[in-house]
CSV table of C-alpha atoms in Angstrom, one decimal:
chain,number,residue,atom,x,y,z
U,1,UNK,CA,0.0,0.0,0.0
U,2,UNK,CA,1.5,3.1,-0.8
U,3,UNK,CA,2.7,5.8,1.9
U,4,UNK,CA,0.9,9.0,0.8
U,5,UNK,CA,-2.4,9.1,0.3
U,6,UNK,CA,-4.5,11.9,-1.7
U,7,UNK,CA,-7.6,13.1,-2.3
U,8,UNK,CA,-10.1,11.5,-5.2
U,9,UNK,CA,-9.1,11.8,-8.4
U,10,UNK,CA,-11.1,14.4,-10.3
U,11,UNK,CA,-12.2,13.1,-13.9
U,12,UNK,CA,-9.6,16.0,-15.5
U,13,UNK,CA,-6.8,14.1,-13.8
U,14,UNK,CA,-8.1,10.4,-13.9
U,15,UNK,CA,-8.5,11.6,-17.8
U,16,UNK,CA,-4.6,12.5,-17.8
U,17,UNK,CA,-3.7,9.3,-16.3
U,18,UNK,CA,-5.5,7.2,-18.4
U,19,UNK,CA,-4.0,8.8,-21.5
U,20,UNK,CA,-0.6,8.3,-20.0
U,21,UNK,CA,-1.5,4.3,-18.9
U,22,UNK,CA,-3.9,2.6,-21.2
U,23,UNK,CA,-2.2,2.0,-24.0
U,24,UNK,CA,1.2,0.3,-22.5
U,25,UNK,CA,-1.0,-1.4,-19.5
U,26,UNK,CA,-3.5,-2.8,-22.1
U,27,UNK,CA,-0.6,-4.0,-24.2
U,28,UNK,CA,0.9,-5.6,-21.4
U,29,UNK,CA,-2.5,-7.6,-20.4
U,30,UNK,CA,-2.5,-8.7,-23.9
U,31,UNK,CA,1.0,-9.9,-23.7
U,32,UNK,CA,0.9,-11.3,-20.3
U,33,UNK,CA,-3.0,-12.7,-20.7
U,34,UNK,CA,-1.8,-13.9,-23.7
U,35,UNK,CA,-5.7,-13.0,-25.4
U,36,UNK,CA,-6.5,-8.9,-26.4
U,37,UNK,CA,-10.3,-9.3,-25.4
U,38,UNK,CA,-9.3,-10.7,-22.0
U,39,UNK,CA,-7.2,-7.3,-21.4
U,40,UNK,CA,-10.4,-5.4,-23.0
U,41,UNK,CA,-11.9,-6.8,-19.6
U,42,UNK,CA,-9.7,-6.6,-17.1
U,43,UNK,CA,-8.2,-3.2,-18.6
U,44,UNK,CA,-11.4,-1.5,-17.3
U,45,UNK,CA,-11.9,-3.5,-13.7
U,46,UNK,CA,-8.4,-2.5,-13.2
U,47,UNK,CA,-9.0,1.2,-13.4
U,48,UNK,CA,-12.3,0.8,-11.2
U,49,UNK,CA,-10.6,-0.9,-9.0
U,50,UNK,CA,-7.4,1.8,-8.7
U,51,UNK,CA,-10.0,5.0,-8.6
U,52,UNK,CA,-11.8,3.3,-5.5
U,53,UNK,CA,-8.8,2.3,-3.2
U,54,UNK,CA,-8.5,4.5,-0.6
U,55,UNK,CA,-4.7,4.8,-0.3
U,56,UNK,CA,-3.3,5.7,-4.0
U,57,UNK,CA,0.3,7.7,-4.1
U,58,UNK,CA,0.3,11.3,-5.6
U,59,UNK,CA,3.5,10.1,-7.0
U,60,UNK,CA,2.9,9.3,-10.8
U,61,UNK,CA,5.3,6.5,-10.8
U,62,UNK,CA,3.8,4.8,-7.7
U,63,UNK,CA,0.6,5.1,-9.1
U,64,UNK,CA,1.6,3.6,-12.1
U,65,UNK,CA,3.0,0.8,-10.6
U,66,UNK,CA,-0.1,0.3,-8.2
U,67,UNK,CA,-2.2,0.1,-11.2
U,68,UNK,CA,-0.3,-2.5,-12.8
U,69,UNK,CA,-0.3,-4.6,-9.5
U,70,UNK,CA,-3.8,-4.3,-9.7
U,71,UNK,CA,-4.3,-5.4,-13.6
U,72,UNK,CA,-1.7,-8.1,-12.7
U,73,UNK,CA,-3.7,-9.5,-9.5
U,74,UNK,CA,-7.1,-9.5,-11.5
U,75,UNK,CA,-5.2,-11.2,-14.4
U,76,UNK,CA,-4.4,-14.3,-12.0
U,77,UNK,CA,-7.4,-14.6,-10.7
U,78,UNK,CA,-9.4,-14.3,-14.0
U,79,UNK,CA,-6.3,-17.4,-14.8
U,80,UNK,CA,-7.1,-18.9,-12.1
U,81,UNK,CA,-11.1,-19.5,-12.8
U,82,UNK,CA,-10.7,-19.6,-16.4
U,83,UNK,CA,-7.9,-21.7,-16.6
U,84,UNK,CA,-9.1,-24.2,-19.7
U,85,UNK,CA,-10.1,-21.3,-21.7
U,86,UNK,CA,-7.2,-18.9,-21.0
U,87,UNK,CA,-5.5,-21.4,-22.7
U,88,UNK,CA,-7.3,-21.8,-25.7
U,89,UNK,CA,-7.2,-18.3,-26.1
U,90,UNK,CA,-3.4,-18.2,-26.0
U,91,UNK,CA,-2.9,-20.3,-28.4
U,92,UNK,CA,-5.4,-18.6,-30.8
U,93,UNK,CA,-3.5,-15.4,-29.9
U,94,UNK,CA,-0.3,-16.0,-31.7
U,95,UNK,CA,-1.9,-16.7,-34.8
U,96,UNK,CA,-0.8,-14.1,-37.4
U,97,UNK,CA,-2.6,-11.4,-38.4
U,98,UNK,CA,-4.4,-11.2,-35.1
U,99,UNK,CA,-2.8,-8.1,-34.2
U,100,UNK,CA,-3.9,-5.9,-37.3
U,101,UNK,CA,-1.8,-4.5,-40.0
U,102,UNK,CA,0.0,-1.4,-38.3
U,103,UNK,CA,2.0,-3.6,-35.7
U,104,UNK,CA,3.7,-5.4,-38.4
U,105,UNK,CA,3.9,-1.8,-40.3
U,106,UNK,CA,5.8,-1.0,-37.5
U,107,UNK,CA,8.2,-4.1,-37.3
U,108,UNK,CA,9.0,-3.1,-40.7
U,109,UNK,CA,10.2,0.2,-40.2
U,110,UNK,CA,12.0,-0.7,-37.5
U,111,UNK,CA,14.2,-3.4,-39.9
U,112,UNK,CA,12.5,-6.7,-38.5
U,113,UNK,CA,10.6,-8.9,-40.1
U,114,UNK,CA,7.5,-9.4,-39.5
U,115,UNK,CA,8.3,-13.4,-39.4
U,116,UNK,CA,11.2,-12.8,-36.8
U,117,UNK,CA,8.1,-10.6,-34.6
U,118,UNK,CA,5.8,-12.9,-34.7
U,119,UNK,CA,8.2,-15.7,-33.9
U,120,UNK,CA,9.1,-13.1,-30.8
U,121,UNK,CA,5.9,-13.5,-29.9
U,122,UNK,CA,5.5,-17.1,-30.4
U,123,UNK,CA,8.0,-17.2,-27.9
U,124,UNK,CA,6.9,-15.5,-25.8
U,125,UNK,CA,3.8,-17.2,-25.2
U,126,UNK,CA,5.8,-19.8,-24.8
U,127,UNK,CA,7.4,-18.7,-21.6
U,128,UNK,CA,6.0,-18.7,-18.1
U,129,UNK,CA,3.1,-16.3,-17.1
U,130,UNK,CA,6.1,-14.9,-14.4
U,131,UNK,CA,8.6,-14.6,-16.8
U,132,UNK,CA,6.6,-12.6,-19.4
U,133,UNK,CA,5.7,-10.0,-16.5
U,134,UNK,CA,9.1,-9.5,-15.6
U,135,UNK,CA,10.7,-9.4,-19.3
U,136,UNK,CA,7.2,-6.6,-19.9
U,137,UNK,CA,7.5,-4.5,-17.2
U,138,UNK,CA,10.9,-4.3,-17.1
U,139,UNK,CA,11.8,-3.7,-20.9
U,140,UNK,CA,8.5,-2.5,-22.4
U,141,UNK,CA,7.1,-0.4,-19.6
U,142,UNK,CA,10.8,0.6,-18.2
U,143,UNK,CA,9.7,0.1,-14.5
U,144,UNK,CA,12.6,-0.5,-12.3
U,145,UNK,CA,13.3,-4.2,-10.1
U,146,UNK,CA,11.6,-2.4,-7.0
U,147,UNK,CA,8.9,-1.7,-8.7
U,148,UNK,CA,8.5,-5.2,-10.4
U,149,UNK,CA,8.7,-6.8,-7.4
U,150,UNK,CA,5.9,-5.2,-6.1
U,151,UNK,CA,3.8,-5.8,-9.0
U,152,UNK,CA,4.8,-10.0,-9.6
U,153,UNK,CA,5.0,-10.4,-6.2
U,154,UNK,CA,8.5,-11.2,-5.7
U,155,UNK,CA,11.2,-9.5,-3.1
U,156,UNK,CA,13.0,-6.9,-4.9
U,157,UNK,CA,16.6,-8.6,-4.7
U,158,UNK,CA,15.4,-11.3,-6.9
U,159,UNK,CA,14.2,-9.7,-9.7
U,160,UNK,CA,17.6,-9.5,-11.5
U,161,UNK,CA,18.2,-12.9,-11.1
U,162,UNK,CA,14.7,-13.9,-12.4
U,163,UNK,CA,15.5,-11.3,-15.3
U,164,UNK,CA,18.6,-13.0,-16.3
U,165,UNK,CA,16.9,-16.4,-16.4
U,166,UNK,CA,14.0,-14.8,-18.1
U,167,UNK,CA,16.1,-13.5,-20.8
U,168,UNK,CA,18.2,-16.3,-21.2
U,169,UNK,CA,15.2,-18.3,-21.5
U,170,UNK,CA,13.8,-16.4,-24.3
U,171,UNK,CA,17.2,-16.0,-26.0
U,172,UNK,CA,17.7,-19.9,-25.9
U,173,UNK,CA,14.1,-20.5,-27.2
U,174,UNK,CA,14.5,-17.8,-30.3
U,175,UNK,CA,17.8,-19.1,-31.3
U,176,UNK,CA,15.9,-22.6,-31.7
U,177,UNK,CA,13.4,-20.9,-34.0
U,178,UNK,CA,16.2,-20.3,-35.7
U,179,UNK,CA,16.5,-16.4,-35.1
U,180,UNK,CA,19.1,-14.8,-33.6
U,181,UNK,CA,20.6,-11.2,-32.4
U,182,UNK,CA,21.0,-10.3,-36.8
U,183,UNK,CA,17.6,-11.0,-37.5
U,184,UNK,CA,16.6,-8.5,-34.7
U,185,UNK,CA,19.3,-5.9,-34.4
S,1,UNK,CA,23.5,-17.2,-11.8
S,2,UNK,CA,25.7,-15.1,-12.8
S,3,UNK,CA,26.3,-12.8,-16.5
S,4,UNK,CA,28.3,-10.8,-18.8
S,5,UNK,CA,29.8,-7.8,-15.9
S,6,UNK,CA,28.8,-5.5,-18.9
S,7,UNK,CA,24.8,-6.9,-18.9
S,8,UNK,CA,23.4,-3.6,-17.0
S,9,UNK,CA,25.6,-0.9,-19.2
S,10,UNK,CA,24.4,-3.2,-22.4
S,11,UNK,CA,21.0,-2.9,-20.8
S,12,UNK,CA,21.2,0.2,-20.1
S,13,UNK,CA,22.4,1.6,-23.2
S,14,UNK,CA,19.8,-0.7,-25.1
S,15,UNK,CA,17.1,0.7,-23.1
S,16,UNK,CA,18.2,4.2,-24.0
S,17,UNK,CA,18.7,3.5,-27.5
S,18,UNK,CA,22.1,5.4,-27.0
S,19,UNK,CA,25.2,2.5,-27.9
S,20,UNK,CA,28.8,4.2,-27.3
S,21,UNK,CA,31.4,2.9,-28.9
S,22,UNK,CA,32.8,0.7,-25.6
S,23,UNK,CA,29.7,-1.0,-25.6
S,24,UNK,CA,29.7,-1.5,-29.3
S,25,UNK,CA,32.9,-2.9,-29.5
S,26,UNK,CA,32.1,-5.2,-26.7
S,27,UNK,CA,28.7,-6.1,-28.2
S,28,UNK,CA,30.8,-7.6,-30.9
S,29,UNK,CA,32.9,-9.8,-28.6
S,30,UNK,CA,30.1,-10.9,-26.4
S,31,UNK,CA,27.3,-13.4,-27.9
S,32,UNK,CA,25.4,-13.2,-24.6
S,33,UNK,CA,25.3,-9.2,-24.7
S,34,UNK,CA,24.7,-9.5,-28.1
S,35,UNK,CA,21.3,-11.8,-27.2
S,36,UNK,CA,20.4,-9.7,-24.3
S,37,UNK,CA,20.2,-6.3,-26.6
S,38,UNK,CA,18.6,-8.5,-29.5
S,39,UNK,CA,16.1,-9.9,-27.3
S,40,UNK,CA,15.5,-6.4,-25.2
S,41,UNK,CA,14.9,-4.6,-28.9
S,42,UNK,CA,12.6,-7.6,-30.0
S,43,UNK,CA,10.5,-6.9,-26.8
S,44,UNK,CA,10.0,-3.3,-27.5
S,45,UNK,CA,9.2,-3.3,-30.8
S,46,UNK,CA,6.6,-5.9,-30.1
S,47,UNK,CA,5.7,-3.7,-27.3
S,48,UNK,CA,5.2,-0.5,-29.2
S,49,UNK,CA,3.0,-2.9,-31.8
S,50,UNK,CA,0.8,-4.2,-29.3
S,51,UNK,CA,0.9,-0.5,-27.8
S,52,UNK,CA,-0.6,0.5,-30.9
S,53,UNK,CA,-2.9,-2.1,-30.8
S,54,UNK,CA,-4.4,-1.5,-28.1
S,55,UNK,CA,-5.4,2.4,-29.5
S,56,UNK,CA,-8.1,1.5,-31.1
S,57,UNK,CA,-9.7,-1.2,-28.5
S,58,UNK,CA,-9.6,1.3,-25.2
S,59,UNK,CA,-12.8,2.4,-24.0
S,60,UNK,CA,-13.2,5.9,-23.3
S,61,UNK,CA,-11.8,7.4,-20.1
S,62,UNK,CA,-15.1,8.9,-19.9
S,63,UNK,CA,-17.0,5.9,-19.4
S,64,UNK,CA,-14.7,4.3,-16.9
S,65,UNK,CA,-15.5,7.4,-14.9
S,66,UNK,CA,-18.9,7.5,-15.2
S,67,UNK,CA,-19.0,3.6,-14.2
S,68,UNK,CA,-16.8,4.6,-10.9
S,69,UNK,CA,-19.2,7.4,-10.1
S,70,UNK,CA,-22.4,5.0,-10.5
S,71,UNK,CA,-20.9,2.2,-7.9
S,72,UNK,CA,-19.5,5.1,-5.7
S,73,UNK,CA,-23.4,6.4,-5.4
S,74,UNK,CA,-24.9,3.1,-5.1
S,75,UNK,CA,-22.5,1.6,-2.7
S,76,UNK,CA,-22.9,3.1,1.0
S,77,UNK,CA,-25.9,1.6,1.9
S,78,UNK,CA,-24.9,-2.2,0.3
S,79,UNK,CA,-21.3,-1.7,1.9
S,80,UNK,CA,-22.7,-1.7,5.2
S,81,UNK,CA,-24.5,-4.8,4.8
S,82,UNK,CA,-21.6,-6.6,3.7
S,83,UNK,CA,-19.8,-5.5,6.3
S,84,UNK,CA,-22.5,-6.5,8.6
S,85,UNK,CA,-22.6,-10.2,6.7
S,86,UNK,CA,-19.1,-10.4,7.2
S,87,UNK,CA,-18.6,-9.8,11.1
S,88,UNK,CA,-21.5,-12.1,12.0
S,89,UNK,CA,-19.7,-14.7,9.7
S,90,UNK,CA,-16.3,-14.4,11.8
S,91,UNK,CA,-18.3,-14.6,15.0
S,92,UNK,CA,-19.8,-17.5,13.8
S,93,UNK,CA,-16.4,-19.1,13.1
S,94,UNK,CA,-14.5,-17.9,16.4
S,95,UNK,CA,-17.9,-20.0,18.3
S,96,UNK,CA,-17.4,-22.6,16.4
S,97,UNK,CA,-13.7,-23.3,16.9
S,98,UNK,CA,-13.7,-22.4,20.5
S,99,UNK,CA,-16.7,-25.2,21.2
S,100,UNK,CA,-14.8,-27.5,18.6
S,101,UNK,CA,-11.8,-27.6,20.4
S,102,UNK,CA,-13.8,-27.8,23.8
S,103,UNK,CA,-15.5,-30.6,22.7
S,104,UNK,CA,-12.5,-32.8,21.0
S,105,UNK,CA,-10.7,-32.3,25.0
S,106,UNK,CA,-14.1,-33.6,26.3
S,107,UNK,CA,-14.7,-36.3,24.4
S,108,UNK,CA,-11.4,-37.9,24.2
S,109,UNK,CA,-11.1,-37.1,28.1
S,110,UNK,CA,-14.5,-39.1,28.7
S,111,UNK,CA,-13.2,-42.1,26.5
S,112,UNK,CA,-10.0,-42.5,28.0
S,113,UNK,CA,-11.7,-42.6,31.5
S,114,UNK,CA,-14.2,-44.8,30.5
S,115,UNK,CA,-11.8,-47.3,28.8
S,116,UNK,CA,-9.9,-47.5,32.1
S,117,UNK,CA,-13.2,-48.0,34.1
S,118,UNK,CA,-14.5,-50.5,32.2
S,119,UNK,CA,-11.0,-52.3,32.5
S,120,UNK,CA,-11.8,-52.3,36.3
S,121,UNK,CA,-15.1,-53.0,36.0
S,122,UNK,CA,-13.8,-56.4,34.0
S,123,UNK,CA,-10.8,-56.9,35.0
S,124,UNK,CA,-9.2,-56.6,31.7
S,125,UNK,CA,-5.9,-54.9,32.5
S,126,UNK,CA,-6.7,-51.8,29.4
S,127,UNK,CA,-3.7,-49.5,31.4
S,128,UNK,CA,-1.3,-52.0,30.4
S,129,UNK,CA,-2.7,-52.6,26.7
S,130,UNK,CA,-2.7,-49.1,25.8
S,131,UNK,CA,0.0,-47.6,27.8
S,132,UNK,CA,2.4,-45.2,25.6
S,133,UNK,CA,5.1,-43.8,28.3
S,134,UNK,CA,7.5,-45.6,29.9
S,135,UNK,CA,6.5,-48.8,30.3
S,136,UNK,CA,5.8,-48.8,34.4
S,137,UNK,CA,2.3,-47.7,34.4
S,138,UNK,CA,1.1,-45.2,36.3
S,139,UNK,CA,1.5,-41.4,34.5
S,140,UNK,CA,2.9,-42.9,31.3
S,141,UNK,CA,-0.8,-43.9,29.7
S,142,UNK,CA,-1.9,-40.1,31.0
S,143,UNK,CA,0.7,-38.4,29.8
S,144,UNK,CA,0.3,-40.3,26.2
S,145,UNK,CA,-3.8,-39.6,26.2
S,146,UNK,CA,-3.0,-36.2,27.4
S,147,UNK,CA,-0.7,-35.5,24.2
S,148,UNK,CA,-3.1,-37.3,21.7
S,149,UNK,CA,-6.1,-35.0,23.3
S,150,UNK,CA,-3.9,-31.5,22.9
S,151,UNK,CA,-2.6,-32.5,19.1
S,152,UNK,CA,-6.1,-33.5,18.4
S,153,UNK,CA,-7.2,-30.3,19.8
S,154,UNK,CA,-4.4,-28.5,17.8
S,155,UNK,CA,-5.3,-30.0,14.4
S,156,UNK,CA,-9.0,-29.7,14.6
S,157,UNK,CA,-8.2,-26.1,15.8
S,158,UNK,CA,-6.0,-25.7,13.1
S,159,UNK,CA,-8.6,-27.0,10.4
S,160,UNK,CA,-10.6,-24.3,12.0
S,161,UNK,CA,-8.8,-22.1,11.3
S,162,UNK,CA,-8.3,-22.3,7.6
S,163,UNK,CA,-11.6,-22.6,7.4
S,164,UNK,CA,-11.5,-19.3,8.8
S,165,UNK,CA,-9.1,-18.2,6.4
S,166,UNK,CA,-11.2,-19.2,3.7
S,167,UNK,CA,-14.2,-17.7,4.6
S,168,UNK,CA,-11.7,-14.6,5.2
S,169,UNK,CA,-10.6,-14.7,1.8
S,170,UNK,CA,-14.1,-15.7,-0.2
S,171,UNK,CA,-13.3,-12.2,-2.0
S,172,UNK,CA,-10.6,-11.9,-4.9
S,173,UNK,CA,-7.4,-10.7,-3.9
S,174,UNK,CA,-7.1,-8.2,-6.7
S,175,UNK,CA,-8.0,-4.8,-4.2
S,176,UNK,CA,-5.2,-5.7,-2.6
């Protein structure tokens, strides 16, 4: 719970937030949850939830990272009833074409093909529901290990070790697809 | 586990898409650097696809707010009762493990006294059949019916207790 507390957010500043949070925490649900419509879901309990607990941080950063803990708790317990069909949905997310045309667009631009992303993303679905948080947070949405930890639910000394692992993981696992650091650099 | 001494200053400089040339020159040396920044670049630039994704699935901001300021009006009245629901529920579960535990210390008191009466009564020698101490009688089968009643009393307290714990937690733990 963070230290600070402040008053109710007004709908100008909860309007600010969300513009600042949606897109990267939705992207992340997707990611992590493995399925878009499941983060349509739980993108919008999340924010119910943040705007009604009592104790939010003024600090932007905290507050961030509360509403990620939030998005990530609902997550596992949406896993955690839905198991069977969670999975099912995974597997229909990494089906190509599933993200629309301007992601790939984008992997373009940016020198990658678009088979090397979408075996990036193979992969990651292939990886652990803990290890995709970790490699997210930390390397999408830039958050620091302190603030990881509070989110996955780790303690904060072993997040860079569970980062190393995580990478190492995903390294291992592209280099068997058969892509390695030239097809992505 | 450890890696590469140059993993955070890679990660670092990978994360702030600003490569000097000591980190380039190592980059080509090092295969594990070399994976770390690969895989660190694949992971934003699928990031900033699904970022864009996502653009055109968010609900407006609007209507989140709206939705918080129709539970906030409706909720007083059916907070209370939930509360209300809740603290008779504990109270229910504190009786019930108190006269649980009274009740297993009772009833395994009782038999063990009537097992040794009815070996007087027929002089069937139960103290000596059932005995768990040392072997001479006397406070030896006490102390061993004694320590079966507390542990039972322990577990079925304990059991209680989850149950407890259970009915504690019957809400997702997503409000943290």
């Amino acid at each position: 719970m963070p230290a600070s507390t402040v008053a109710p957010m007004t709908e100008q500043e909860f309007r600010r937030f969300y513009d600042e949070t949606a897109a990267p925490l939705h992207a992340y649900l997707a990611r992590a949850g493995g399925d878009a419509s499941v983060a349509d879901d739980v993108l919008q309990s999340a924010y119910l939830r943040f705007l009604e607990a009592p104790g939010r941080s003024a600090d932007v950063r905290a507050r961030r990272a509360y509403l990620f803990r939030i998005a990530t708790n609902l997550l596992r317990d949406r896993h955690r009833r839905e198991a069977g069909l969670a999975r099912r949905a995974r597997q229909a997310a990494v089906e190509p074409g599933r993200a629309g045309p301007g992601p790939d667009r984008v992997a373009e631009r940016e020198g990658v093909s678009i088979e090397a992303r979408l075996e990036v993303r193979n992969v990651l679905d292939e990886l652990g529901a803990r290890e995709r948080e970790l490699l997210w947070l930390a390397y999408v949405v830039g958050m620091d290990h302190r603030e990881i930890a509070a989110i996955v639910g780790v303690a904060s000394g072993s997040v860079k070790v569970l980062l190393l692992r995580a990478r190492r993981r995903m390294a291992a696992k592209l280099e068997a697809r058969g892509v390695g650091p030239e097809d992505l650099a | 586990m450890k890696g590469c001494p140059w993993e955070d200053r890679v990660e670092a400089a990978v994360n702030d898409a600003r490569l000097d040339a000591d980190v380039g020159t190592h980059l080509e040396d090092c295969a594990d650097c070399r994976a770390l920044a690969a895989t660190i670049r694949a992971l934003r630039i699928d990031g900033e696809a699904a970022e864009r994704g996502a653009a055109a699935r968010l609900p407006d901001a609007g209507v989140i707010f709206a939705e918080f300021g129709t539970r906030t009006e409706s909720r007083p009245a059916g907070d209370r009762a939930a509360a209300a629901v809740h603290d008779a529920l504990r109270a229910v579960v504190m009786v019930e493990v108190i006269a649980a535990a009274v009740a297993a210390f009772v009833t395994l008191g009782a038999a063990a006294w009537g097992i040794r009466r009815l070996g007087s009564v027929a002089g069937l020698d139960f103290e000596r059949l059932f005995q768990f101490g040392n072997g001479g009688g006397g406070n030896g089968e006490f102390g061993g019916t004694a320590l079966v009643a507390a542990a039972a009393v322990i577990l079925i307290a304990a059991l209680q207790g989850v149950l407890g714990l259970r009915l504690d937690s019957g809400s997702d733990s997503a409000g943290l």
